[in-house]
């Protein structure tokens, strides 16, 4: 009931993101949504793994949603792995072989392909961990303290 | 209204924590509450500063609340600075001079004394940043996705 009502006001990509984030819990990852690694980029899901891995997952609900995204190449330099999350009807042959692939719905997901790994340099990894922490803590504070008028650039 | 109703179900220390966290936003800090840096310890507020500073703030609502806390010395090794947050009626002469002092209520706070700084070693700082990020992201996911049954040790 709660799931259905919240799903009704979410965009298709956000519903996929929810399933992705639930699934990644089982792999020991924590996640945030709609994180801005650098001005002008906003990633659907950023995931932090048990060994410090940083993954970006972009959620695409349709062919048009994918083909209209000219920015995705810019995400690669901000993560160790880049993966797409799509639903079971998505034409996955559109997606580059070197990127990862997750099939998702609003409730769970399955990782079909991890894609290539390109390890972040230590300085950028540290900066991304900090960005992740700041983003998560700001969003959390806004939810646990609705009375807060938070000036939160970048969140 | 929202503030009043949420304050009504919080413990006195949690109300102080809310004011502390609001105030620290103005100093560029992000915060989480009730973080476990190591098994057996739970800190009221852990704050991450704009230069990567890690502060622990323990919130004490009364003399008895302070004198019954035998654990606070154990917090020092997990932060760069350790501060107390108390209300305006607290007998602050009880508090060690080398620790920081914040006067708070549920809506704001004021830092009266920063206390001594003892910088964390780089490896521990990195581990604490990760602990902070994981804690914040787990709590956030539980709030944004109430349908998630999250097995979240340590959060």
Coordinates of C-alpha atoms in Angstrom, one line a residue, chain A residues 33-147:
Chain A
X33 CA 20.0 9.1 -5.3
X34 CA 20.4 12.2 -7.5
X35 CA 23.9 13.1 -6.3
X36 CA 25.8 15.8 -8.1
X37 CA 29.5 14.8 -8.4
X38 CA 30.4 18.0 -10.2
X39 CA 28.3 21.0 -11.3
X40 CA 26.2 20.1 -14.4
X41 CA 26.1 16.3 -13.7
X42 CA 23.5 14.5 -11.6
X43 CA 23.6 10.8 -11.3
X44 CA 20.5 8.7 -10.6
X45 CA 22.2 6.3 -8.1
X46 CA 25.7 6.5 -6.5
X47 CA 26.6 3.4 -4.6
X48 CA 29.4 2.9 -2.1
X49 CA 30.5 -0.7 -1.7
X50 CA 31.9 -2.8 1.2
X51 CA 35.5 -2.4 -0.1
X52 CA 35.0 1.3 -0.9
X53 CA 34.0 0.7 -4.5
X54 CA 32.1 3.6 -6.1
X55 CA 29.5 2.7 -8.7
X56 CA 27.2 5.0 -10.7
X57 CA 23.9 3.5 -11.9
X58 CA 21.9 5.4 -14.5
X59 CA 18.2 4.4 -14.7
X60 CA 16.6 4.4 -18.1
X61 CA 12.9 3.7 -18.6
X62 CA 12.8 3.7 -22.4
X63 CA 14.8 3.9 -25.6
X64 CA 14.0 7.6 -25.8
X65 CA 15.2 8.2 -22.3
X66 CA 18.5 6.6 -23.2
X67 CA 19.0 8.1 -26.7
X68 CA 18.3 11.6 -25.3
X69 CA 21.1 11.4 -22.7
X70 CA 24.2 12.9 -24.2
X71 CA 25.9 13.2 -20.8
X72 CA 26.5 9.7 -19.7
X73 CA 30.1 9.5 -21.0
X74 CA 30.8 12.3 -18.5
X75 CA 29.9 10.0 -15.6
X76 CA 32.7 7.5 -16.2
X77 CA 35.4 9.5 -14.6
X78 CA 33.5 9.7 -11.3
X79 CA 33.2 6.0 -10.5
X80 CA 35.0 2.7 -10.6
X81 CA 32.1 1.1 -12.5
X82 CA 29.3 2.5 -14.5
X83 CA 26.1 0.5 -14.9
X84 CA 22.7 1.0 -16.6
X85 CA 19.5 0.0 -14.9
X86 CA 16.6 -0.7 -17.2
X87 CA 13.3 -2.7 -17.1
X88 CA 12.9 -6.1 -18.7
X89 CA 11.4 -4.6 -21.9
X90 CA 14.3 -2.2 -22.7
X91 CA 16.3 -2.9 -25.9
X92 CA 19.6 -3.7 -24.1
X93 CA 21.5 -4.1 -27.4
X94 CA 21.6 -0.3 -27.4
X95 CA 23.9 -0.3 -24.4
X96 CA 27.7 -0.3 -24.8
X97 CA 29.3 -3.7 -23.9
X98 CA 31.8 -2.1 -21.6
X99 CA 29.1 -0.7 -19.3
X100 CA 27.3 -2.7 -16.7
X101 CA 23.7 -3.8 -16.9
X102 CA 21.1 -4.2 -14.3
X103 CA 17.5 -5.3 -14.9
X104 CA 15.2 -3.7 -12.4
X105 CA 11.7 -3.0 -11.3
X106 CA 10.5 -1.0 -8.3
X107 CA 11.0 -3.8 -5.9
X108 CA 14.2 -5.5 -6.8
X109 CA 16.9 -5.8 -9.4
X110 CA 19.4 -8.3 -10.9
X111 CA 22.9 -7.5 -12.0
X112 CA 23.5 -9.1 -15.4
X113 CA 26.9 -7.6 -16.3
X114 CA 29.3 -5.6 -14.2
X115 CA 31.0 -3.9 -17.1
X116 CA 34.6 -2.7 -17.1
X117 CA 36.3 -1.4 -14.0
X118 CA 38.4 1.7 -14.1
X119 CA 39.6 2.5 -10.6
X120 CA 39.4 6.0 -9.3
X121 CA 42.6 7.8 -8.3
X122 CA 43.0 8.0 -4.5
X123 CA 42.4 11.7 -4.3
X124 CA 39.2 11.5 -6.4
X125 CA 38.0 8.5 -4.4
X126 CA 38.4 10.4 -1.2
X127 CA 36.6 13.5 -2.6
X128 CA 33.7 11.3 -3.9
X129 CA 33.4 9.6 -0.5
X130 CA 33.1 13.0 1.1
X131 CA 30.6 14.2 -1.5
X132 CA 28.6 11.0 -0.8
X133 CA 28.7 11.6 2.9
X134 CA 27.7 15.2 2.7
X135 CA 24.8 14.5 0.3
X136 CA 23.4 11.7 2.4
X137 CA 23.7 13.6 5.7
X138 CA 22.1 16.7 4.2
X139 CA 19.1 14.8 2.8
X140 CA 18.8 12.9 6.0
X141 CA 18.8 16.0 8.1
X142 CA 16.0 17.5 5.9
X143 CA 13.9 14.4 6.5
X144 CA 14.5 14.0 10.3
X145 CA 14.1 17.8 11.0
X146 CA 11.4 19.2 8.6
X147 CA 11.6 22.5 10.5

